[in-house]
Short mmCIF file of C-alpha atoms in Angstrom, two decimals:
data_model
loop_
_atom_site.label_atom_id
_atom_site.label_comp_id
_atom_site.label_asym_id
_atom_site.label_seq_id
_atom_site.Cartn_x
_atom_site.Cartn_y
_atom_site.Cartn_z
CA MET M 1 0.89 53.94 60.02
CA ILE M 2 -1.36 51.97 62.35
CA SER M 3 -0.19 49.13 64.59
CA ALA M 4 -1.50 46.59 67.10
CA ASN M 5 0.74 46.13 70.14
CA ASN M 6 0.30 42.93 72.20
CA VAL M 7 -3.42 42.95 71.42
CA THR M 8 -5.50 40.28 73.11
CA LEU M 9 -9.27 39.97 72.88
CA ARG M 10 -11.18 37.45 74.95
CA ILE M 11 -14.84 36.67 74.48
CA GLY M 12 -15.80 34.71 77.57
CA LYS M 13 -13.12 32.08 78.04
CA LYS M 14 -12.16 32.04 74.36
CA ALA M 15 -9.22 34.14 73.14
CA LEU M 16 -10.08 35.43 69.68
CA PHE M 17 -6.69 37.20 69.48
CA GLU M 18 -3.65 36.52 71.66
CA ASP M 19 -0.69 38.95 71.90
CA VAL M 20 -0.98 40.18 68.32
CA ASN M 21 1.79 42.51 67.16
CA ILE M 22 1.54 43.90 63.65
CA LYS M 23 2.26 47.14 61.78
CA PHE M 24 0.39 48.39 58.71
CA THR M 25 2.53 50.91 56.83
CA GLU M 26 1.91 53.63 54.28
CA GLY M 27 1.79 52.71 50.63
CA ASN M 28 0.54 49.15 51.17
CA CYS M 29 -2.82 47.49 50.68
CA TYR M 30 -3.28 44.63 53.15
CA GLY M 31 -5.77 41.84 52.53
CA LEU M 32 -7.00 40.58 55.90
CA ILE M 33 -7.97 36.92 55.45
CA GLY M 34 -8.97 34.00 57.66
CA ALA M 35 -11.62 31.33 58.11
CA ASN M 36 -15.18 32.26 59.03
CA GLY M 37 -15.17 33.19 62.71
CA ALA M 38 -11.43 33.92 62.78
CA GLY M 39 -12.17 37.56 63.65
CA LYS M 40 -11.50 39.57 60.49
CA SER M 41 -14.31 42.10 60.98
CA THR M 42 -13.66 42.12 64.73
CA PHE M 43 -10.01 43.05 64.15
CA LEU M 44 -11.06 45.95 61.90
CA LYS M 45 -13.33 47.17 64.71
CA ILE M 46 -10.38 46.99 67.12
CA LEU M 47 -8.21 49.03 64.74
CA SER M 48 -10.97 51.60 64.26
CA GLY M 49 -11.49 52.00 68.01
CA LYS M 50 -15.07 50.72 67.89
CA LEU M 51 -14.15 47.71 70.01
CA ASP M 52 -11.97 47.68 73.14
CA THR M 53 -9.28 45.05 73.61
CA THR M 54 -8.83 42.86 76.68
CA ASN M 55 -5.14 43.70 76.70
CA GLY M 56 -2.77 45.65 74.45
CA THR M 57 -3.14 48.85 72.48
CA VAL M 58 -3.67 50.19 68.98
CA SER M 59 -1.53 53.17 67.97
CA MET M 60 -1.66 55.43 64.95
CA THR M 61 0.71 58.08 63.60
CA PRO M 62 -0.31 61.40 65.24
CA GLY M 63 -2.33 63.70 63.00
CA GLN M 64 -3.43 60.98 60.60
CA ARG M 65 -7.08 60.46 59.68
CA LEU M 66 -8.70 57.02 59.65
CA SER M 67 -11.74 56.23 57.52
CA VAL M 68 -14.05 53.19 57.83
CA LEU M 69 -16.63 51.73 55.46
CA GLU M 70 -19.92 52.03 57.34
CA GLN M 71 -22.12 48.90 57.51
CA ASP M 72 -25.36 50.59 58.68
CA HIS M 73 -27.25 51.31 55.47
CA PHE M 74 -29.94 53.36 57.23
CA LYS M 75 -27.72 55.61 59.35
CA TYR M 76 -27.77 58.56 56.95
CA ASP M 77 -31.30 58.25 55.53
CA GLY M 78 -32.10 61.85 56.51
CA GLU M 79 -29.01 63.29 54.77
CA THR M 80 -28.43 64.14 51.14
CA VAL M 81 -26.15 61.86 49.12
CA LEU M 82 -23.50 64.56 48.65
CA ASP M 83 -23.49 65.52 52.34
CA THR M 84 -23.16 61.86 53.32
CA VAL M 85 -20.03 61.52 51.22
CA ILE M 86 -18.46 64.74 52.55
CA MET M 87 -19.16 63.54 56.10
CA GLY M 88 -16.41 61.02 55.40
CA ASN M 89 -14.13 63.86 56.50
CA GLN M 90 -16.09 64.86 59.60
CA ARG M 91 -13.88 67.85 60.45
CA LEU M 92 -14.35 69.34 56.98
CA TYR M 93 -18.11 68.80 57.15
CA ASP M 94 -18.31 70.44 60.60
CA ILE M 95 -16.40 73.47 59.30
CA MET M 96 -18.77 73.79 56.34
CA LYS M 97 -21.81 73.73 58.60
CA GLU M 98 -20.32 76.19 61.08
CA LYS M 99 -19.36 78.57 58.28
CA ASP M 100 -22.85 78.43 56.80
CA ALA M 101 -24.37 79.15 60.22
CA LEU M 102 -22.06 82.15 60.78
CA TYR M 103 -22.74 83.72 57.41
CA CYS M 104 -26.50 83.34 57.94
CA LYS M 105 -26.41 85.42 61.13
CA GLU M 106 -28.12 88.80 60.87
CA ASP M 107 -26.02 90.28 63.69
CA PHE M 108 -22.61 89.23 62.33
CA SER M 109 -20.10 90.49 64.96
CA ASP M 110 -16.35 91.13 64.93
CA GLU M 111 -15.89 87.92 66.89
CA ASP M 112 -17.86 86.11 64.22
CA GLY M 113 -15.59 87.61 61.58
CA ILE M 114 -12.47 86.37 63.39
CA ARG M 115 -13.99 82.91 63.76
CA ALA M 116 -15.04 82.86 60.11
CA SER M 117 -11.48 83.76 59.09
CA GLU M 118 -10.08 80.88 61.14
CA LEU M 119 -12.60 78.49 59.63
CA GLU M 120 -11.86 79.68 56.08
CA SER M 121 -8.16 79.05 56.63
CA GLU M 122 -8.69 75.50 57.88
CA PHE M 123 -11.31 74.93 55.17
CA ALA M 124 -8.74 75.77 52.49
CA GLU M 125 -6.12 73.53 54.12
CA LEU M 126 -8.57 70.63 53.96
CA ASN M 127 -9.20 71.29 50.26
CA GLY M 128 -12.75 72.32 51.07
CA TRP M 129 -13.29 74.30 47.87
CA GLU M 130 -12.97 71.04 45.92
CA ALA M 131 -15.09 68.98 48.35
CA GLU M 132 -18.31 68.86 46.33
CA SER M 133 -16.58 68.18 43.01
CA ASP M 134 -14.38 65.48 44.61
CA ALA M 135 -17.44 63.84 46.18
CA ALA M 136 -19.27 63.97 42.85
CA THR M 137 -16.30 62.37 41.08
CA LEU M 138 -16.31 59.46 43.54
CA LEU M 139 -20.08 58.99 43.19
CA ASN M 140 -19.97 59.07 39.40
CA GLY M 141 -17.07 56.62 39.36
CA LEU M 142 -19.12 54.16 41.41
CA GLY M 143 -22.16 54.58 39.18
CA ILE M 144 -24.29 57.06 41.18
CA GLU M 145 -25.44 59.50 38.53
CA THR M 146 -25.48 63.26 39.12
CA GLU M 147 -29.28 63.34 39.27
CA PHE M 148 -29.12 61.46 42.61
CA HIS M 149 -26.44 63.60 44.30
CA TYR M 150 -28.94 65.87 46.05
CA SER M 151 -31.47 63.12 46.81
CA LEU M 152 -31.97 61.89 50.35
CA MET M 153 -30.19 58.66 51.23
CA GLY M 154 -33.53 57.23 52.34
CA ASP M 155 -34.80 57.49 48.76
CA LEU M 156 -32.04 55.31 47.31
CA THR M 157 -32.06 51.57 46.69
CA GLY M 158 -29.95 49.27 48.84
CA SER M 159 -27.24 48.84 46.19
CA GLN M 160 -27.06 52.62 45.66
CA LYS M 161 -26.62 53.18 49.41
CA VAL M 162 -23.73 50.72 49.43
CA LYS M 163 -21.98 52.76 46.75
CA VAL M 164 -22.56 56.06 48.56
CA LEU M 165 -21.18 54.67 51.83
CA LEU M 166 -18.14 53.42 49.94
CA ALA M 167 -17.63 56.87 48.40
CA ARG M 168 -17.93 58.30 51.93
CA ALA M 169 -15.10 56.05 53.13
CA LEU M 170 -12.86 56.99 50.19
CA PHE M 171 -13.55 60.72 50.40
CA GLY M 172 -10.85 63.22 51.33
CA ASN M 173 -7.78 61.01 50.86
CA PRO M 174 -7.75 59.37 54.31
CA ASP M 175 -4.38 58.29 55.69
CA ILE M 176 -5.72 54.90 56.78
CA LEU M 177 -8.64 53.17 55.06
CA LEU M 178 -10.48 50.19 56.59
CA LEU M 179 -12.81 48.35 54.21
CA ASP M 180 -14.95 45.38 55.26
CA GLU M 181 -16.30 43.53 52.19
CA PRO M 182 -16.35 46.62 49.93
CA THR M 183 -17.35 44.69 46.79
CA ASN M 184 -20.56 43.27 48.27
CA HIS M 185 -23.57 44.31 46.16
CA LEU M 186 -21.36 46.22 43.68
CA ASP M 187 -21.78 45.64 39.97
CA LEU M 188 -18.72 44.66 37.93
CA ASP M 189 -18.13 48.18 36.59
CA ALA M 190 -18.10 49.62 40.12
CA ILE M 191 -15.73 46.86 41.29
CA ALA M 192 -13.37 47.61 38.39
CA TRP M 193 -13.43 51.32 39.28
CA LEU M 194 -12.70 50.54 42.94
CA GLU M 195 -9.80 48.29 41.95
CA GLU M 196 -8.18 51.11 40.00
CA PHE M 197 -8.80 53.57 42.83
CA LEU M 198 -7.08 51.34 45.40
CA ILE M 199 -4.21 50.44 43.07
CA ASN M 200 -3.45 54.17 42.75
CA PHE M 201 -4.15 54.98 46.42
CA GLU M 202 -0.88 56.00 48.11
CA ASN M 203 -1.81 55.63 51.78
CA THR M 204 -2.62 52.59 53.97
CA VAL M 205 -5.48 50.23 53.11
CA ILE M 206 -6.67 47.22 55.13
CA VAL M 207 -9.41 45.27 53.38
CA VAL M 208 -11.50 42.19 54.18
CA SER M 209 -12.95 40.48 51.11
CA HIS M 210 -14.05 37.04 49.91
CA ASP M 211 -13.35 38.10 46.32
CA ARG M 212 -10.06 36.41 45.40
CA TYR M 213 -9.74 38.25 42.08
CA PHE M 214 -10.17 41.58 43.88
CA LEU M 215 -7.53 40.69 46.50
CA ASN M 216 -5.13 39.64 43.76
CA LYS M 217 -5.64 42.93 41.93
CA VAL M 218 -5.25 45.38 44.81
CA CYS M 219 -3.22 43.78 47.63
CA THR M 220 0.50 44.22 48.15
CA GLN M 221 0.50 42.12 51.35
CA ILE M 222 -1.72 39.52 53.00
CA ALA M 223 -2.40 39.48 56.75
CA ASP M 224 -3.48 35.94 57.60
CA ILE M 225 -5.48 35.33 60.80
CA ASP M 226 -5.14 31.79 62.12
CA TYR M 227 -5.40 30.50 65.70
CA GLY M 228 -5.54 34.00 67.18
CA LYS M 229 -2.32 35.16 65.51
CA ILE M 230 -1.77 37.33 62.44
CA GLN M 231 1.11 36.63 60.05
CA LEU M 232 2.14 38.90 57.19
CA TYR M 233 3.00 37.64 53.71
CA ALA M 234 4.35 39.84 50.93
CA GLY M 235 2.34 39.71 47.71
CA ASN M 236 -1.29 39.12 46.79
CA TYR M 237 -3.73 36.33 47.67
CA ASP M 238 -2.42 33.78 45.16
CA PHE M 239 1.15 34.40 46.38
CA TRP M 240 0.00 33.88 49.98
CA TYR M 241 -1.73 30.61 49.07
CA GLU M 242 1.33 29.23 47.26
CA SER M 243 3.70 30.46 49.99
CA SER M 244 1.66 29.00 52.84
CA GLN M 245 1.28 25.64 51.09
CA LEU M 246 5.01 25.59 50.25
CA MET M 247 5.89 26.35 53.88
CA ILE M 248 3.79 23.43 55.12
CA ARG M 249 5.35 21.07 52.54
CA GLN M 250 8.86 22.17 53.50
CA MET M 251 8.14 21.64 57.21
CA LYS M 252 6.74 18.18 56.49
CA GLU M 253 9.79 17.26 54.41
CA ALA M 254 12.13 18.58 57.11
CA ASN M 255 10.27 16.57 59.74
CA LYS M 256 10.48 13.45 57.56
CA LYS M 257 14.27 13.79 57.37
CA LYS M 258 14.46 14.37 61.12
CA GLU M 259 12.32 11.28 61.75
CA GLU M 260 14.65 9.19 59.58
CA LYS M 261 17.66 10.55 61.44
CA ILE M 262 16.01 9.89 64.83
CA LYS M 263 15.26 6.32 63.81
CA GLU M 264 18.88 5.83 62.67
CA LEU M 265 20.29 7.21 65.95
CA GLN M 266 17.89 5.16 68.07
CA GLU M 267 18.87 1.96 66.27
CA PHE M 268 22.59 2.70 66.75
CA ILE M 269 22.13 3.46 70.45
CA GLN M 270 20.07 0.32 70.95
CA ARG M 271 22.66 -1.86 69.22
CA PHE M 272 25.84 -0.48 70.75
CA SER M 273 25.01 1.11 74.13
CA ALA M 274 26.18 -2.09 75.92
CA ASN M 275 29.30 -2.42 73.74
CA ALA M 276 32.33 -0.98 75.56
CA SER M 277 34.21 -0.12 72.36
CA LYS M 278 31.17 1.71 70.96
CA SER M 279 29.91 3.29 74.20
CA LYS M 280 31.42 6.71 73.49
CA GLN M 281 29.85 6.78 70.04
CA ALA M 282 26.52 5.68 71.51
CA THR M 283 26.70 8.45 74.12
CA SER M 284 27.54 11.01 71.40
CA ARG M 285 24.56 9.89 69.35
CA LYS M 286 22.35 10.07 72.42
CA ARG M 287 23.28 13.75 72.81
CA ALA M 288 22.59 14.33 69.10
CA LEU M 289 19.23 12.58 69.46
CA ASP M 290 18.25 14.82 72.38
CA LYS M 291 18.86 17.89 70.19
CA LEU M 292 16.58 16.73 67.38
CA VAL M 293 13.12 18.25 67.77
CA LEU M 294 10.36 17.93 65.21
CA ASP M 295 8.80 21.17 63.99
CA GLU M 296 5.26 21.65 65.24
CA ILE M 297 2.98 21.71 62.22
CA ARG M 298 -0.28 23.03 63.51
CA PRO M 299 -3.07 22.43 61.02
CA SER M 300 -4.85 25.53 59.80
CA SER M 301 -8.21 26.44 61.30
CA ARG M 302 -9.47 26.67 57.73
CA LYS M 303 -11.70 23.87 56.55
CA TYR M 304 -12.22 23.22 52.85
CA PRO M 305 -15.34 21.29 51.82
CA TYR M 306 -14.92 18.64 49.16
CA ILE M 307 -17.09 19.55 46.18
CA ASP M 308 -17.21 17.09 43.30
CA PHE M 309 -20.14 16.95 40.89
CA LYS M 310 -20.28 13.56 39.14
CA PRO M 311 -22.98 13.08 36.49
CA ASN M 312 -24.68 9.68 36.36
CA ARG M 313 -24.82 9.68 32.55
CA GLU M 314 -23.22 11.46 29.61
CA ILE M 315 -25.11 14.12 27.67
CA GLY M 316 -26.12 13.57 24.07
CA ASN M 317 -25.76 16.13 21.31
CA GLU M 318 -29.14 17.76 21.99
CA VAL M 319 -28.88 19.69 25.26
CA LEU M 320 -31.05 22.81 25.36
CA THR M 321 -32.87 24.90 22.77
CA VAL M 322 -34.37 28.25 23.77
CA GLU M 323 -36.49 30.02 21.15
CA ASN M 324 -37.87 33.56 21.28
CA ILE M 325 -38.28 33.80 25.06
CA SER M 326 -39.87 37.04 26.30
CA LYS M 327 -40.99 38.04 29.78
CA THR M 328 -42.48 41.22 31.25
CA ILE M 329 -42.57 41.83 35.02
CA ASP M 330 -44.39 44.78 36.58
CA GLY M 331 -44.69 46.46 33.20
CA GLU M 332 -40.97 46.17 32.40
CA LYS M 333 -39.72 43.87 29.64
CA ILE M 334 -37.03 41.78 31.37
CA LEU M 335 -36.36 39.34 28.51
CA ASP M 336 -36.98 40.29 24.89
CA ASN M 337 -37.10 37.59 22.21
CA ILE M 338 -34.09 35.63 23.53
CA SER M 339 -32.91 32.55 21.62
CA PHE M 340 -29.88 30.28 21.99
CA ILE M 341 -28.77 26.65 21.68
CA ILE M 342 -26.56 24.98 24.29
CA GLY M 343 -24.02 22.33 23.24
CA HIS M 344 -22.68 19.44 25.36
CA ASP M 345 -19.33 21.17 25.99
CA ASP M 346 -20.73 24.57 26.99
CA LYS M 347 -19.90 26.29 30.27
CA VAL M 348 -22.01 29.45 30.05
CA ALA M 349 -21.71 32.47 32.35
CA PHE M 350 -24.69 34.84 32.25
CA VAL M 351 -23.50 38.38 32.99
CA GLY M 352 -24.96 41.88 33.02
CA GLY M 353 -26.20 44.32 35.62
CA ASN M 354 -29.85 43.21 35.58
CA GLU M 355 -29.91 40.42 38.18
CA LEU M 356 -33.69 40.06 37.92
CA ALA M 357 -33.33 39.22 34.22
CA LYS M 358 -30.82 36.43 34.91
CA THR M 359 -32.89 34.98 37.76
CA THR M 360 -36.04 35.15 35.62
CA LEU M 361 -34.35 33.31 32.77
CA PHE M 362 -33.11 30.56 35.11
CA LYS M 363 -36.60 30.14 36.60
CA ILE M 364 -38.08 29.80 33.11
CA LEU M 365 -35.44 27.23 32.13
CA MET M 366 -36.13 25.22 35.30
CA GLY M 367 -39.92 25.36 34.89
CA GLU M 368 -40.52 27.55 37.97
CA MET M 369 -41.91 30.40 35.86
CA GLU M 370 -43.67 30.58 32.53
CA ALA M 371 -42.47 32.81 29.72
CA ASP M 372 -44.93 35.19 28.09
CA GLU M 373 -43.73 33.95 24.71
CA GLY M 374 -41.27 31.37 23.38
CA THR M 375 -40.27 27.80 24.16
CA VAL M 376 -37.66 25.86 26.18
CA LYS M 377 -36.69 22.33 25.12
CA TRP M 378 -34.27 20.13 27.09
CA GLY M 379 -32.58 17.14 25.45
CA VAL M 380 -33.85 13.67 26.45
CA THR M 381 -30.46 12.68 27.90
CA THR M 382 -30.26 15.71 30.21
CA THR M 383 -30.86 15.94 33.95
CA GLN M 384 -30.70 19.27 35.73
CA ALA M 385 -29.74 20.41 39.23
CA TYR M 386 -30.60 23.98 40.20
CA PHE M 387 -29.14 26.35 42.75
CA PRO M 388 -31.70 29.17 43.18
CA LYS M 389 -30.79 32.61 44.47
CA ASP M 390 -33.67 32.51 46.95
CA SER M 391 -33.78 29.14 48.68
CA ALA M 392 -36.01 30.07 51.65
CA LYS M 393 -38.75 27.59 50.71
CA GLU M 394 -36.21 24.72 50.81
CA PHE M 395 -35.53 25.21 54.51
CA GLY M 396 -38.89 26.22 55.99
CA ASN M 397 -39.50 22.86 57.65
CA GLU M 398 -38.63 20.81 60.75
CA LEU M 399 -36.28 18.32 59.02
CA THR M 400 -32.75 17.64 60.23
CA VAL M 401 -29.88 18.19 57.81
CA SER M 402 -29.45 14.44 57.19
CA ASP M 403 -33.20 13.84 56.68
CA TRP M 404 -33.41 16.87 54.41
CA LEU M 405 -30.66 15.54 52.13
CA ALA M 406 -31.94 11.94 52.26
CA GLN M 407 -35.20 12.99 50.55
CA TYR M 408 -33.18 13.85 47.41
CA SER M 409 -31.09 10.65 47.42
CA ASP M 410 -31.94 7.41 45.59
CA ASP M 411 -29.81 5.58 48.16
CA LYS M 412 -31.49 6.16 51.54
CA ASP M 413 -28.66 4.51 53.50
CA VAL M 414 -27.74 6.79 56.40
CA THR M 415 -24.01 6.18 55.97
CA TYR M 416 -24.20 7.13 52.29
CA VAL M 417 -26.05 10.38 52.99
CA ARG M 418 -23.81 11.25 55.93
CA GLY M 419 -20.82 10.77 53.64
CA PHE M 420 -21.99 13.65 51.44
CA LEU M 421 -22.65 15.79 54.49
CA GLY M 422 -19.19 15.05 55.88
CA ARG M 423 -17.63 16.30 52.66
CA MET M 424 -19.52 19.53 53.17
CA LEU M 425 -18.31 19.94 56.79
CA PHE M 426 -21.48 18.61 58.46
CA SER M 427 -19.73 16.06 60.64
CA GLY M 428 -20.96 14.37 63.82
CA ASP M 429 -23.95 16.06 65.46
CA ALA M 430 -24.06 18.77 62.75
CA GLY M 431 -26.17 16.40 60.65
CA ASP M 432 -28.83 16.39 63.37
CA LYS M 433 -29.40 20.17 63.31
CA GLN M 434 -32.72 21.36 61.94
CA VAL M 435 -32.33 23.01 58.55
CA LYS M 436 -34.46 25.99 59.60
CA VAL M 437 -31.77 27.14 62.08
CA LEU M 438 -28.80 26.87 59.68
CA SER M 439 -26.68 29.90 58.84
CA GLY M 440 -26.59 31.28 55.30
CA GLY M 441 -23.32 29.51 54.52
CA GLU M 442 -24.58 26.20 55.92
CA LYS M 443 -27.71 26.39 53.76
CA VAL M 444 -25.56 26.97 50.68
CA ARG M 445 -23.47 23.90 51.54
CA CYS M 446 -26.70 21.89 51.93
CA LEU M 447 -27.84 22.96 48.46
CA LEU M 448 -24.46 22.03 46.99
CA SER M 449 -24.74 18.59 48.69
CA LYS M 450 -28.15 18.19 47.08
CA MET M 451 -26.66 19.01 43.66
CA MET M 452 -23.80 16.54 44.16
CA ILE M 453 -26.09 13.70 45.26
CA SER M 454 -28.41 14.28 42.27
CA GLY M 455 -25.89 13.05 39.70
CA ALA M 456 -27.20 15.65 37.23
CA ASN M 457 -25.30 16.33 34.01
CA ILE M 458 -26.44 19.96 33.81
CA LEU M 459 -25.86 22.35 36.70
CA VAL M 460 -27.64 25.72 36.92
CA PHE M 461 -26.27 28.17 39.50
CA ASP M 462 -27.77 31.56 40.37
CA GLU M 463 -25.17 33.42 42.49
CA PRO M 464 -23.93 30.37 44.44
CA THR M 465 -21.12 32.19 46.30
CA ASN M 466 -23.46 34.37 48.38
CA HIS M 467 -22.85 33.60 52.10
CA LEU M 468 -19.83 31.35 51.40
CA ASP M 469 -16.41 31.81 52.98
CA MET M 470 -13.31 31.91 50.80
CA GLU M 471 -12.47 28.25 51.43
CA SER M 472 -15.90 27.12 50.24
CA ILE M 473 -15.74 29.46 47.24
CA THR M 474 -12.36 27.96 46.28
CA ALA M 475 -13.76 24.43 46.63
CA LEU M 476 -16.82 25.33 44.55
CA ASN M 477 -14.63 26.93 41.90
CA ASN M 478 -12.52 23.75 41.66
CA GLY M 479 -15.64 21.59 41.52
CA MET M 480 -17.08 23.65 38.66
CA ILE M 481 -13.80 23.50 36.74
CA LYS M 482 -13.67 19.68 37.03
CA PHE M 483 -17.36 19.11 36.19
CA PRO M 484 -17.59 17.27 32.83
CA GLY M 485 -21.18 18.29 32.09
CA VAL M 486 -22.86 21.57 31.08
CA LEU M 487 -22.81 24.65 33.32
CA LEU M 488 -25.24 27.57 33.18
CA PHE M 489 -24.48 30.08 35.88
CA ALA M 490 -24.47 33.67 37.11
CA SER M 491 -21.83 34.80 39.60
CA ARG M 492 -20.26 38.04 40.82
CA ASP M 493 -17.03 36.15 41.50
CA HIS M 494 -14.73 37.23 38.67
CA GLN M 495 -12.35 34.32 39.19
CA ILE M 496 -15.10 31.72 38.97
CA VAL M 497 -16.40 33.24 35.74
CA GLN M 498 -12.94 33.56 34.20
CA THR M 499 -11.69 30.08 35.14
CA THR M 500 -14.92 28.21 34.39
CA ALA M 501 -16.82 29.74 31.48
CA ASN M 502 -16.01 29.16 27.80
CA ARG M 503 -19.09 31.09 26.65
CA ILE M 504 -20.46 34.44 27.82
CA MET M 505 -24.06 35.60 27.51
CA GLU M 506 -24.90 39.14 28.59
CA ILE M 507 -28.51 40.18 29.07
CA LEU M 508 -28.64 43.86 28.14
CA PRO M 509 -30.83 46.50 29.86
CA ASP M 510 -33.37 46.28 27.03
CA GLY M 511 -33.78 42.52 27.58
CA SER M 512 -31.84 41.42 24.50
CA LEU M 513 -28.83 39.08 24.52
CA ILE M 514 -25.16 39.16 23.48
CA ASP M 515 -23.74 35.64 23.03
CA LYS M 516 -20.00 35.03 22.57
CA MET M 517 -17.79 31.92 22.64
CA THR M 518 -14.95 33.42 24.67
CA THR M 519 -13.47 33.74 28.12
CA TYR M 520 -14.74 36.44 30.43
CA ASP M 521 -11.60 38.60 30.37
CA GLU M 522 -11.49 38.43 26.57
CA TYR M 523 -15.15 39.40 26.46
CA LEU M 524 -14.59 42.46 28.64
CA GLU M 525 -11.81 43.59 26.32
CA SER M 526 -13.61 42.77 23.07
CA ASP M 527 -14.55 45.23 20.35
CA ALA M 528 -18.19 44.18 20.80
CA MET M 529 -18.18 45.39 24.39
CA ALA M 530 -16.51 48.65 23.40
CA ARG M 531 -19.11 49.24 20.68
CA LYS M 532 -21.97 48.40 23.03
CA ARG M 533 -20.72 50.78 25.70
CA SER M 534 -20.27 53.49 23.10
CA VAL M 535 -23.89 53.06 22.01
CA TYR M 536 -25.13 53.33 25.60
CA ASN M 537 -22.99 56.39 26.23
CA ASN M 538 -24.46 58.04 23.14
CA ASP M 539 -27.98 57.11 24.23
CA ASP M 540 -27.34 58.63 27.65
CA LYS M 541 -26.09 61.84 26.04
CA GLU M 542 -29.16 62.04 23.81
CA GLU M 543 -31.42 61.58 26.83
CA ASP M 544 -29.52 64.31 28.69
CA ASN M 545 -30.06 66.62 25.73
#
């Protein structure tokens, strides 16, 4: 168990947390949620001891081990992958190194023998003989193949490092596990493996994540940070959302009844306070009125943008025809003879581990890159709006937010443009900020404003949830669901894919395409997927042989 006792943290004059009291108990997985800036990552640092509080304490059950997902991807570049994972249990790793040093001594003394015996005993208690195989199991589960286990961390790609650091945090069955955005940069197979690991994990987990599907899968309780306080809710993220909304509705209804009662009492007192025969009743009602107090309904610090894509015209029957598209980049065939036809009711999610292939296809469709072979033909009634994965060139200028958006609007009226910005939480002076100084999330909201103001009937999204908080992701998800036009998109957000797409296209490692009219969950469970995975497994075995 780990608990915060009267924890207060002040940054300057601002109190990020004020007298927080909360216990995290064994056997539960807690989703720590809150608006951007609420202090989710900061609170994890307080629990881990990496950040001191202004007041209050953090206590942990004596003898328990706490493990944290490291965020510094370069910290272990000089270590091997396997050693980095085993370092997750620092005491075990220190024993291994001390043992190795003792046994390498040429003048091994009696004292060394006694010390070695003590180390061997503690080594066994910590399950040291299984350490390498346990570490390898974690790495393989997350998709780090055995051939990389003895490589240096510095030789790995960024996404591989993320997986190794996650395996490090999970290693050795820690009593308390703190995970800050563990699904970032993970492929869907690795996320699915992590979900199963945490579902079966019997100790305490506290996790920060913007992935609603992930929180729904693994969390038994939600810890909601709002206005410097943390409130616990039993259940997963969806249960928290429904519970919190229900609580607000109930408080509003209770206040409405109280207001009606107050009005009734005030009218009676006003009418009969001067009437001698009614004076006692008026006095009684005055006492009753004094006891009626409205519940304080403090609005949440969360702010949801309003995302609504409205096409200016309907799409005809001819939407998009792609024939025999191929593309090679740096000697590797990314797309291989891809063909498909898009209909006017299609909501297509492009999936698969090769992100470069999806981005390349979108760039070809939008005319930003030429295919080596093949053709792309858009219908004459179509208009497209594009959300690129890399939007740096959009914001490398001196324009203010309002001027930046105005250049994409047919209606140049300032009030009209500011209306779109207000929906996307750029109110007041925020519209006068220069776009080059915007945060990642603000730039995404600008791009979504641009797509809304375009009136396009086809929307193309390449990983639009990057940099967004959960409130903006929820708003985007709802906007995509309501959109009456055609969607072509790639997203790591499972819930967006499942609730939005009616057609799944997977670009395979060899550049070919699987195309199915189905939901995402049905696709993952389909016989086609099972057959495909079986083929790849057989290919891997043949290569190993």
